[in-house]
Coordinates of C-alpha atoms and ligand atoms in Angstrom, one line a residue:
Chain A
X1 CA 3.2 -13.6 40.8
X2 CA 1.2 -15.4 38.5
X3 CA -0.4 -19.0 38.8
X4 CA -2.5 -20.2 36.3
X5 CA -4.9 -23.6 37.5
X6 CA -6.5 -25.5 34.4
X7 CA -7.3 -23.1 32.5
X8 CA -9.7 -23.7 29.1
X9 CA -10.6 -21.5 26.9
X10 CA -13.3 -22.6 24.1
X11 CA -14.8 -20.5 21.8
X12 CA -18.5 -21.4 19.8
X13 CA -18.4 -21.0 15.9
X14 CA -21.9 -22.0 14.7
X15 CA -22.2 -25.4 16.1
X16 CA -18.5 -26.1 16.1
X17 CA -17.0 -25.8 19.3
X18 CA -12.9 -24.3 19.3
X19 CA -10.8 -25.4 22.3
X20 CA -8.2 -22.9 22.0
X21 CA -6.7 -23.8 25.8
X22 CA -7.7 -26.9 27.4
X23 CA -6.1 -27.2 30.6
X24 CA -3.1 -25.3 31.0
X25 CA -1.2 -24.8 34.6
X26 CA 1.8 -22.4 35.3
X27 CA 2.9 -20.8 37.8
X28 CA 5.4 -18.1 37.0
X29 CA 7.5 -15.8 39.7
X30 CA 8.1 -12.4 39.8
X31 CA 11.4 -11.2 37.4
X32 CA 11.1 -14.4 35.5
X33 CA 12.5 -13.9 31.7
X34 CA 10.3 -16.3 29.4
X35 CA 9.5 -17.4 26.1
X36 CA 6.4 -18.9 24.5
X37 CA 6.8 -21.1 21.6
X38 CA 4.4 -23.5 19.0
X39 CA 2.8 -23.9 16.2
X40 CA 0.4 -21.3 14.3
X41 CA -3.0 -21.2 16.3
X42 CA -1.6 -23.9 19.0
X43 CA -2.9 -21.5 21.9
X44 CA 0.1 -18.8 22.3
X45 CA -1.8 -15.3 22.0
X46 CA -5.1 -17.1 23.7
X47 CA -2.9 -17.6 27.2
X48 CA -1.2 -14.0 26.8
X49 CA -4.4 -12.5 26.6
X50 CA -5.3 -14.3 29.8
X51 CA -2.3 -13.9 31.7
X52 CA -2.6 -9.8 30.7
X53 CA -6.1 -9.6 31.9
X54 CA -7.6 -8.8 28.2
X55 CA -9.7 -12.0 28.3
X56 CA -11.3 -14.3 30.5
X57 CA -10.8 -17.9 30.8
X58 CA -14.1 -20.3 30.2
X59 CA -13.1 -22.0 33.3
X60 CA -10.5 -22.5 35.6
X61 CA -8.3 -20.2 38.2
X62 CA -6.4 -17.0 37.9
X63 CA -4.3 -16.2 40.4
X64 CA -2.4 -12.7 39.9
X65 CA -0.3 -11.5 42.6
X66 CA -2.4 -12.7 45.2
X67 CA -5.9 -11.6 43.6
X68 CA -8.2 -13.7 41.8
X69 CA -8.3 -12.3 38.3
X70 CA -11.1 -14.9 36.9
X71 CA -13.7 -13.5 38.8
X72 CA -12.9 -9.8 38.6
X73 CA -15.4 -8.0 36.6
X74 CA -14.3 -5.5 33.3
X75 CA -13.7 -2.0 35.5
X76 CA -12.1 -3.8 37.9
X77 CA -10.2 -6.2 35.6
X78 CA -8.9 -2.9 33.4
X79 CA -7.7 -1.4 36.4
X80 CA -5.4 -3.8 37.2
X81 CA -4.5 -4.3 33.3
X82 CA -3.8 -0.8 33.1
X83 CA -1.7 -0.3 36.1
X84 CA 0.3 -3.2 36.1
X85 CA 1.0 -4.8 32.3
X86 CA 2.1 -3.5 29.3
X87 CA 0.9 -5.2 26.0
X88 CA 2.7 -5.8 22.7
X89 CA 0.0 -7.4 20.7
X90 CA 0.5 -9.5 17.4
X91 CA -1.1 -6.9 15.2
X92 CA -0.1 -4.0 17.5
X93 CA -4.0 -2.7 17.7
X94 CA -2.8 1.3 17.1
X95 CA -5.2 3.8 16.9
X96 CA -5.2 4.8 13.0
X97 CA -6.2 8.1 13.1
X98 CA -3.7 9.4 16.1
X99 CA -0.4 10.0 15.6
X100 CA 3.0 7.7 16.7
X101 CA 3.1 9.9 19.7
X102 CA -0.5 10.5 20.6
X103 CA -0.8 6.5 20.3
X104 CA 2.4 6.3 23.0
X105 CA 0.8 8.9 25.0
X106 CA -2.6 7.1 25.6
X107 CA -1.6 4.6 28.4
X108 CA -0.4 7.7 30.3
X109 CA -3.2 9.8 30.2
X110 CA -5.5 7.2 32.6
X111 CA -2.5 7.5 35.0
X112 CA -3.4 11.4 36.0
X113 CA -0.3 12.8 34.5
X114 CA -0.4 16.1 32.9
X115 CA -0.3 16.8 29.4
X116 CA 2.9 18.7 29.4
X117 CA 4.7 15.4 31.3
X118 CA 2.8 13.0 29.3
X119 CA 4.3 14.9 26.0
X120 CA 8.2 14.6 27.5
X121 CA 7.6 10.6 28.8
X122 CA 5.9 9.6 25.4
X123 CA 8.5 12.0 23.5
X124 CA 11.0 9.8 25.8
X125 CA 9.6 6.4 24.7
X126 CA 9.6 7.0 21.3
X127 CA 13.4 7.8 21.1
X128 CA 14.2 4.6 22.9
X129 CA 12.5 2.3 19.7
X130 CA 14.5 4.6 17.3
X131 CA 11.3 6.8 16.0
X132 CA 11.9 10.4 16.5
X133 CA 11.5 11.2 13.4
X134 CA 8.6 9.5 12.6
X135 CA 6.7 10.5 15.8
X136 CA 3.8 13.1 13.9
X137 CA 3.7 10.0 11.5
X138 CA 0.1 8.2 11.5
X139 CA 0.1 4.4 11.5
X140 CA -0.7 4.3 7.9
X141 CA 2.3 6.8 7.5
X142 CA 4.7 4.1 8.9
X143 CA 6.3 0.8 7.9
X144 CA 5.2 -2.5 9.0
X145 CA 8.1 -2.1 11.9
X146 CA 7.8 1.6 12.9
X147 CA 3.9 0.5 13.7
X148 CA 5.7 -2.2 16.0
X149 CA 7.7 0.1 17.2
X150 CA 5.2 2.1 18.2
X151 CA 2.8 -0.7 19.5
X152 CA 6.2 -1.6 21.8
X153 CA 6.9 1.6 22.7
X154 CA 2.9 1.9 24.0
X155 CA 3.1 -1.1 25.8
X156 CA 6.1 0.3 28.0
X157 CA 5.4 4.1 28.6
X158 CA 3.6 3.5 31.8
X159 CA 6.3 1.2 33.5
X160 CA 4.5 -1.8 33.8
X161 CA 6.0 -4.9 36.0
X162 CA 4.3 -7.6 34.0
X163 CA 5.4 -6.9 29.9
X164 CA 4.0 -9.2 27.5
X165 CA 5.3 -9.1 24.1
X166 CA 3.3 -11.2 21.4
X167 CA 6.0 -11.7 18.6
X168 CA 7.4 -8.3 19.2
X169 CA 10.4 -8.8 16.6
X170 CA 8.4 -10.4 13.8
X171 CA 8.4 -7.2 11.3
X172 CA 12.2 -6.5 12.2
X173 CA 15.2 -6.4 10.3
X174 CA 17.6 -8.5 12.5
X175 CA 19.9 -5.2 13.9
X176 CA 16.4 -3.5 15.0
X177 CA 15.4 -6.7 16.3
X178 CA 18.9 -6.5 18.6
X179 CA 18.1 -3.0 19.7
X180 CA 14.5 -4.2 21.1
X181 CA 15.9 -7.5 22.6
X182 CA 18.5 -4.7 24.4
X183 CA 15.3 -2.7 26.1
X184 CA 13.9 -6.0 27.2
X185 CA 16.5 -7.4 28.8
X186 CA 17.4 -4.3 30.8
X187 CA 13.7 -3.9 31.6
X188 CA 14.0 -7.4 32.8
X189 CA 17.3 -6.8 34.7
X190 CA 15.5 -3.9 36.4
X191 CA 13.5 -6.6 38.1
X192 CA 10.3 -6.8 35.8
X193 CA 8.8 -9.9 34.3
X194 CA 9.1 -10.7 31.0
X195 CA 6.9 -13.1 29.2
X196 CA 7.0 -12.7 24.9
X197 CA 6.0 -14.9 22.4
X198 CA 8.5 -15.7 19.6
X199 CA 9.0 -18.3 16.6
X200 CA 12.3 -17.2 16.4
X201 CA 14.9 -19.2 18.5
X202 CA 17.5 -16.3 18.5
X203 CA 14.6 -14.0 20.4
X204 CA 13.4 -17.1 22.6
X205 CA 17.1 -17.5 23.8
X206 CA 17.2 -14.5 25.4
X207 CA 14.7 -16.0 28.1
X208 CA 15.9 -18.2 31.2
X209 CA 12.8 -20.0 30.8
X210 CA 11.0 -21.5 27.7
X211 CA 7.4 -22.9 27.7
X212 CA 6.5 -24.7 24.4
X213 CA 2.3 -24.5 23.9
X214 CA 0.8 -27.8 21.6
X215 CA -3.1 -27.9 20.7
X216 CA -3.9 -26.0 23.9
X217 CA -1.4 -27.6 26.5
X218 CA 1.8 -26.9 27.6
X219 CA 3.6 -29.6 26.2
X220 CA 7.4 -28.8 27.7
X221 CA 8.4 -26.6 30.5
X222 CA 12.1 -26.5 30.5
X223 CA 14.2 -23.8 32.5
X224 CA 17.2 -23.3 30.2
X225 CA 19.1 -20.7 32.9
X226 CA 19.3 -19.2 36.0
X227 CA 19.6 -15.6 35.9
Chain B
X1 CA 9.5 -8.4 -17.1
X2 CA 10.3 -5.9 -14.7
X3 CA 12.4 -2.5 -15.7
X4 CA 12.6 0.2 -12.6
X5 CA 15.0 3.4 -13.9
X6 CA 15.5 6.2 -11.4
X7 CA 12.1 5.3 -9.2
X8 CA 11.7 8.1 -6.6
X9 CA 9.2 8.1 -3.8
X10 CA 8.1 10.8 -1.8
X11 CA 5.7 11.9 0.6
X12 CA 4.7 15.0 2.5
X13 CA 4.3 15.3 5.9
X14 CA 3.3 18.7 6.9
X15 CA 6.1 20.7 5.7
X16 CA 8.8 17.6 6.2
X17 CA 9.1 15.7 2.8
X18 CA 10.0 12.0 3.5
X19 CA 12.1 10.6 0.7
X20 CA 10.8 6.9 0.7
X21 CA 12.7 5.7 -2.4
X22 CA 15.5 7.8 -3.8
X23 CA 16.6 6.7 -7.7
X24 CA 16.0 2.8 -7.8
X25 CA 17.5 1.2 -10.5
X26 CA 16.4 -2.8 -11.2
X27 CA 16.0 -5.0 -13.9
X28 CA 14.4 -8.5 -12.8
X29 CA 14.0 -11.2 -15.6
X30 CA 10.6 -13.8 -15.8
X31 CA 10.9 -16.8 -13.1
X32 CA 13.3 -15.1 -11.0
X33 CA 13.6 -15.8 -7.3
X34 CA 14.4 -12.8 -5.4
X35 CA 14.4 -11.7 -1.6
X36 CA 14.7 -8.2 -0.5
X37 CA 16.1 -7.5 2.5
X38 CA 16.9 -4.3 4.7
X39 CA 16.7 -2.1 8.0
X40 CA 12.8 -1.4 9.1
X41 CA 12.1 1.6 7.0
X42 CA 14.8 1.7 4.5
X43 CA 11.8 1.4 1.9
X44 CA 11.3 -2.5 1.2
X45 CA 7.2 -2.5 1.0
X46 CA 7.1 1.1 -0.8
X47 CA 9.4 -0.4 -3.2
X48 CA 7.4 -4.0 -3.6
X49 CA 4.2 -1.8 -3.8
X50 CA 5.6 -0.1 -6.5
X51 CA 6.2 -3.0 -8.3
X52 CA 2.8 -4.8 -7.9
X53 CA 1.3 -1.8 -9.5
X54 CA -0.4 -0.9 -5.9
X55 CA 1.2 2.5 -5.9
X56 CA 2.8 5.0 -8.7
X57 CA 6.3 6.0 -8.4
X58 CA 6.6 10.2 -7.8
X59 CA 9.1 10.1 -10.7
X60 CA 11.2 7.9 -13.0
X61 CA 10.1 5.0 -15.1
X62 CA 8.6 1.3 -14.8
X63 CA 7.9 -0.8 -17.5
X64 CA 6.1 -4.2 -17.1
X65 CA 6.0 -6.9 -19.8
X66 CA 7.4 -3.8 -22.3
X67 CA 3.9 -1.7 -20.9
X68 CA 4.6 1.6 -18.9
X69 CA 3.2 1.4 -15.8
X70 CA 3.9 4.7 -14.6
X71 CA 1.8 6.6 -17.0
X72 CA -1.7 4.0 -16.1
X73 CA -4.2 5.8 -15.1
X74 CA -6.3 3.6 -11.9
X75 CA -8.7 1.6 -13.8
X76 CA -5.5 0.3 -16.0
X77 CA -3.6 -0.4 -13.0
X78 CA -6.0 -2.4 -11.0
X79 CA -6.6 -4.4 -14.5
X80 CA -3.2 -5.5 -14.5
X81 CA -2.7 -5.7 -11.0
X82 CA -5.7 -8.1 -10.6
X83 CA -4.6 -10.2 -13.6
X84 CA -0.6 -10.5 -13.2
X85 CA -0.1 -10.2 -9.4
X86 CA -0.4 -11.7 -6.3
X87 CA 0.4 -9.6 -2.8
X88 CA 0.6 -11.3 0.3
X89 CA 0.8 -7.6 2.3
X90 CA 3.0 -6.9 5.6
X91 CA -0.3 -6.4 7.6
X92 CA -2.4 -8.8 5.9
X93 CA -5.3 -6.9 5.3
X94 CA -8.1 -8.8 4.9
X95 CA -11.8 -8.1 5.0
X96 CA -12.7 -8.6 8.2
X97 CA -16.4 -8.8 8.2
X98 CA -15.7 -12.2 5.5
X99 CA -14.8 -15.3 6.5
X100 CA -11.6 -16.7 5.8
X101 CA -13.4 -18.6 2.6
X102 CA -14.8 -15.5 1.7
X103 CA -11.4 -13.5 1.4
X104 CA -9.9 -16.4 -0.4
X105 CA -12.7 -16.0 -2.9
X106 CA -12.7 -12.3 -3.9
X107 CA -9.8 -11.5 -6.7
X108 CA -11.9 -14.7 -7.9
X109 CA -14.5 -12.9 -7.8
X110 CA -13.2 -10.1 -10.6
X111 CA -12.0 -13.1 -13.1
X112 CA -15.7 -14.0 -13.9
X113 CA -15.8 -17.5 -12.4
X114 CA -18.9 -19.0 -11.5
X115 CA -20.0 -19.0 -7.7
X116 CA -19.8 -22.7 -7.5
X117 CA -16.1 -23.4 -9.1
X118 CA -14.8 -20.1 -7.2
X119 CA -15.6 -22.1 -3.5
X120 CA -13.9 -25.2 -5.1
X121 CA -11.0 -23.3 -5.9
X122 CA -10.7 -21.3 -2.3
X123 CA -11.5 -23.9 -0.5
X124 CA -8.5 -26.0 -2.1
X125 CA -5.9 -22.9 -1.8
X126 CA -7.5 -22.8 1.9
X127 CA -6.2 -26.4 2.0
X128 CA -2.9 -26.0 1.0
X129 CA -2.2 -23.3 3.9
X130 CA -3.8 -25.7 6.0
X131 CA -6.7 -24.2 7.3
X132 CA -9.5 -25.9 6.0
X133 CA -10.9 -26.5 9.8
X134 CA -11.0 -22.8 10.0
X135 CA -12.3 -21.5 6.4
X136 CA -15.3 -19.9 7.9
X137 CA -13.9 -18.1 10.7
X138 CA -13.5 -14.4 10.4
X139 CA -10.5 -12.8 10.8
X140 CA -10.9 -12.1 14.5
X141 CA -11.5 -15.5 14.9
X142 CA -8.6 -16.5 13.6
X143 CA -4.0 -16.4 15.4
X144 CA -2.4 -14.3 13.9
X145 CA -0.3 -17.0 11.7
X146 CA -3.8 -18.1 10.7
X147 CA -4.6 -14.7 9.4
X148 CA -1.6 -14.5 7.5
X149 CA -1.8 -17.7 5.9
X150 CA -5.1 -16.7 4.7
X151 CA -3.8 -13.6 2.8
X152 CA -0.9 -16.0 1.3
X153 CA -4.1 -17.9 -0.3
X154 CA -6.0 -15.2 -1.0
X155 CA -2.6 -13.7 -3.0
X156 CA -2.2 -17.2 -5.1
X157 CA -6.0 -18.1 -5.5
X158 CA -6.3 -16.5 -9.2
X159 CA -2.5 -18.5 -10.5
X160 CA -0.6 -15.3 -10.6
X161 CA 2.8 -15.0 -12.4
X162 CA 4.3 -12.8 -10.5
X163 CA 4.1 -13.2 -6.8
X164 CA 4.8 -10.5 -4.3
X165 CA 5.3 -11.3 -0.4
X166 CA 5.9 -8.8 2.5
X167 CA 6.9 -10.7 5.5
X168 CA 5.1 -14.3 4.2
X169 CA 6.9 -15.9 7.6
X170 CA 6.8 -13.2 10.3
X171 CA 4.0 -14.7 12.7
X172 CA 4.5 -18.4 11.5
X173 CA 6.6 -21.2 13.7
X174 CA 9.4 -22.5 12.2
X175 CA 7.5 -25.4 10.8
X176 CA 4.2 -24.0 9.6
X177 CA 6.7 -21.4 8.0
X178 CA 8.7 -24.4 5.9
X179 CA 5.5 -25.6 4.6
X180 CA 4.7 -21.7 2.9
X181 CA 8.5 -21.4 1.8
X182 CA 7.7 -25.0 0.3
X183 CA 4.4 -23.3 -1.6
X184 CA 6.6 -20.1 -2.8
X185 CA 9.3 -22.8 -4.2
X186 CA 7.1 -25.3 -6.3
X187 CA 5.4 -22.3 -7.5
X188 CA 8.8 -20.8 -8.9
X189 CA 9.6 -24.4 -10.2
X190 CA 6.4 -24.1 -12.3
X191 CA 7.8 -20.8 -13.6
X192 CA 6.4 -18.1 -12.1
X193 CA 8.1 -15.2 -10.5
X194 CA 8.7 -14.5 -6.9
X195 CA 9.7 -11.4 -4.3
X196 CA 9.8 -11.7 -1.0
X197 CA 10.5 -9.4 1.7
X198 CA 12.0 -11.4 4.6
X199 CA 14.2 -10.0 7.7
X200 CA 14.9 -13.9 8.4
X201 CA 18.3 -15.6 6.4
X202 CA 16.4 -18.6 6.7
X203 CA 13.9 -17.8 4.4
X204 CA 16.3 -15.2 2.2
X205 CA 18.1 -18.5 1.5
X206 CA 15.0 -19.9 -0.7
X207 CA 15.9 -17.6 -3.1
X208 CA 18.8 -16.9 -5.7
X209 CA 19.0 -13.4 -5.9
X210 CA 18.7 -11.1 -2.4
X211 CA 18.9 -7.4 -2.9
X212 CA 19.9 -4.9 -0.2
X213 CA 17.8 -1.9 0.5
X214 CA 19.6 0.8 2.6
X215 CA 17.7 4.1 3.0
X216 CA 15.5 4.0 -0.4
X217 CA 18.6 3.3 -2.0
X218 CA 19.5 -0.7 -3.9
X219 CA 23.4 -1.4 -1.5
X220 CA 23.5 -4.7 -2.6
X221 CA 22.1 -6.4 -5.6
X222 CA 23.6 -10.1 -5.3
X223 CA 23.1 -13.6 -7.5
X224 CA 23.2 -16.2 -5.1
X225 CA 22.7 -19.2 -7.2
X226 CA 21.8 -19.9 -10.9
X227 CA 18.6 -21.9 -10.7
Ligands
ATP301 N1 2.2 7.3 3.6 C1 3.4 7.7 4.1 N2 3.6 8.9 4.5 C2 4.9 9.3 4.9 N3 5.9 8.5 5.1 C3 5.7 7.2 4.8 C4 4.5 6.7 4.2 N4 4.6 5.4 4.0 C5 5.8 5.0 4.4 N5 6.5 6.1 4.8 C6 7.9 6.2 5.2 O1 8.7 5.7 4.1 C7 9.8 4.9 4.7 C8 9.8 3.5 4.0 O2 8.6 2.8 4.3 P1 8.5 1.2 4.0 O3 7.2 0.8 4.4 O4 8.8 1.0 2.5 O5 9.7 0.6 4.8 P2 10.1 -1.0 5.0 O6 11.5 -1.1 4.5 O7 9.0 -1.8 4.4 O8 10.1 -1.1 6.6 P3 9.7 -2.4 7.5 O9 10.9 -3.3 7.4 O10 9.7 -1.7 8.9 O11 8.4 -2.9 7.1 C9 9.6 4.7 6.2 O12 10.5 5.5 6.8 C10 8.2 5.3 6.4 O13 8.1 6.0 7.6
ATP302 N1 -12.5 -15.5 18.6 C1 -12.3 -16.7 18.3 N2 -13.2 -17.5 17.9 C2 -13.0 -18.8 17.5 N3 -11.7 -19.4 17.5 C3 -10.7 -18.6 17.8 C4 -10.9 -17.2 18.3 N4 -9.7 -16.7 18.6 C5 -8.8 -17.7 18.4 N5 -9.4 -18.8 17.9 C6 -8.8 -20.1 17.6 O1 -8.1 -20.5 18.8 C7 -6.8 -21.1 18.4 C8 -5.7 -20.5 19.2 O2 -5.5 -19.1 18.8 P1 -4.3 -18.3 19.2 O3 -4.4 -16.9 18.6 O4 -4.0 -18.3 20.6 O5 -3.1 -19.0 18.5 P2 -1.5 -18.7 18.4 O6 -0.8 -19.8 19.1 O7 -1.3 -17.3 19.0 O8 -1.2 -18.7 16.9 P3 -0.2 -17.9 15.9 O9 1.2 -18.4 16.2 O10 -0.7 -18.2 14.6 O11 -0.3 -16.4 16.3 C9 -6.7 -20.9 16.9 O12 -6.9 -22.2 16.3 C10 -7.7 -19.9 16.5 O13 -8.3 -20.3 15.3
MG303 MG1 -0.7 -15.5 18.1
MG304 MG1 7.6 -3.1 5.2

């Protein structure tokens, strides 16, 4: 599904130069379940954004189901975000001034559906994370966990194959946190891929695979079950 | 220090009226350690906001330091807000056009300091996070756990006695998360107060007092140790 070949990513601050990746390779297969663990500004969210097509590398080869995803320009590289992965980010990125259900709604309206089905899936969404009653709710409106509910909620709506989660549990009380594990291991045992990043080992061991990131590399690889 | 009776939060939405915080009752005593914990919107940061004199209570009483808070008008707020409290907040919130420096610099800013000792004290708060490699990136420039560490300096920069934290540890590894915890503990040894909000036992376990929110209401107010 996914094979990533040496893969930097640098970034230019003034004169100083930030290697955020610097030479990673993995190779990951469809319904793989895995987690992505290391230390504050190691790499983690830089990699995610690569392997969901938000960013490009600075060199190196991306390999996505076949296509080669390092070369694709922006229209053609949102398409294929849009229509195939589903994005929790770290600071879920909701629109402020759209309500819970508007912001669920959004990924479904580039999909051609019509408003009144859009309404019922997003209303449908919402209900899964536990937000019902907070869906007319604005982001500012909501606690630090509604908005992540929300942000997860998003990510899923359009049933994408690839879900990355970027520390999707980190503003949860643990029985929330249990409830959103619960929808991504069924989405998982529906056949999707998982991929989330967590610094929490009771999230991580959820995943039959863990990948720990240090300075920009992948310093351990370790396949923990079979599943 | 700290006398809530009866605090009650509400907001409207539309015609629904959200009860936020429903008769809080809590008496908290200089140099305390407490962690609040509870389910995602039971009413943890309306609560904490309340008590760092960021928001006003819809009805009942706080006294602070034998001063009634509830009565202040703004400018008397922000005045002892600015010179009593430090709020590490759930999302951060950080300028985002400043560098990292710069946001570390700005309750600094209010206390009259010169420009030259105020960068001499940011940069060292910037150091004990461990970001000094990274003090003049902005905020999109900088992981998520970077961004968060930068609010816990920015919170602590001006020698607060009462410190306030909202998540302190949710994007932070295990480790870069021991070294803040290890911050939050000297700086109760030294006297002041403390108040985190933390989903994680790990981190409720710092302190010696954890209090239960349920549904705006105080379930559990329990003394774990006697430091
Ligand atoms: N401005 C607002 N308008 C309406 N409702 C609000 C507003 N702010 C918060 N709420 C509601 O008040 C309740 C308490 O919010 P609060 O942010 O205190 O929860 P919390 O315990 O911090 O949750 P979390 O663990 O998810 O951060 C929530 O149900 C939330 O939806
Ligand atoms: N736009 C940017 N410009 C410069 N440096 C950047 C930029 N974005 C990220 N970085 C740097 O790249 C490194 C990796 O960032 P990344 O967000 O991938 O870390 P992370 O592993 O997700 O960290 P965290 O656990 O704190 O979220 C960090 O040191 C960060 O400061
Ligand atoms: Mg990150
Ligand atoms: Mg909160």
């Amino acid at each position: 599904l996914i094979n990533l070949k040496d893969i930097v990513k640098t970034y230019q601050i003034g004169t100083v130069e930030v290697q955020a990746l610097r030479g990673v390779d993995i190779l990951i297969h469809s319904n793989e379940y895995i987690s992505i663990m290391g230390p504050s500004g190691s790499g983690k969210s830089t990699l995610m954004n690569i392997i969901g097509c938000l960013d490009t590398p600075t060199s190196g080869i991306y390999e996505l189901e076949g296509e080669l995803v390092h070369t694709m320009d922006d229209n053609k590289l949102a398409e294929v975000r849009n229509r195939k992965v589903g994005f929790v980010f770290q600071t879920f990125n909701l629109l402020p001034r759209a309500t819970a259900l508007h912001n669920v709604e959004l990924p479904l309206i580039y999909s051609g559906i019509s408003a009144a089905k859009r309404k019922v899936i997003a209303e449908d969404a919402i209900e899964k994370v536990g937000l019902t009653d907070r869906m007319h709710h604005r982001p500012s409106e909501l606690s630090g966990g509604q908005r992540q509910r929300v942000a997860i909620a998003r990510a899923l709506v359009n049933n994408p194959s690839l879900i990355l989660a970027d520390e999707p549990t980190g503003n949860l009380d643990s029985t929330t946190g249990k409830e959103i594990m619960a929808i991504f291991d069924d989405l998982h045992n529906a056949g999707n891929t998982i991929i989330l990043i967590t610094h929490e080992k009771i999230v991580a061991d959820h995943a039959d695979r863990i990948v720990h990131i240090l300075d920009g590399h992948i310093a351990e690889d370790i396949q923990v079950k079979n599943n």
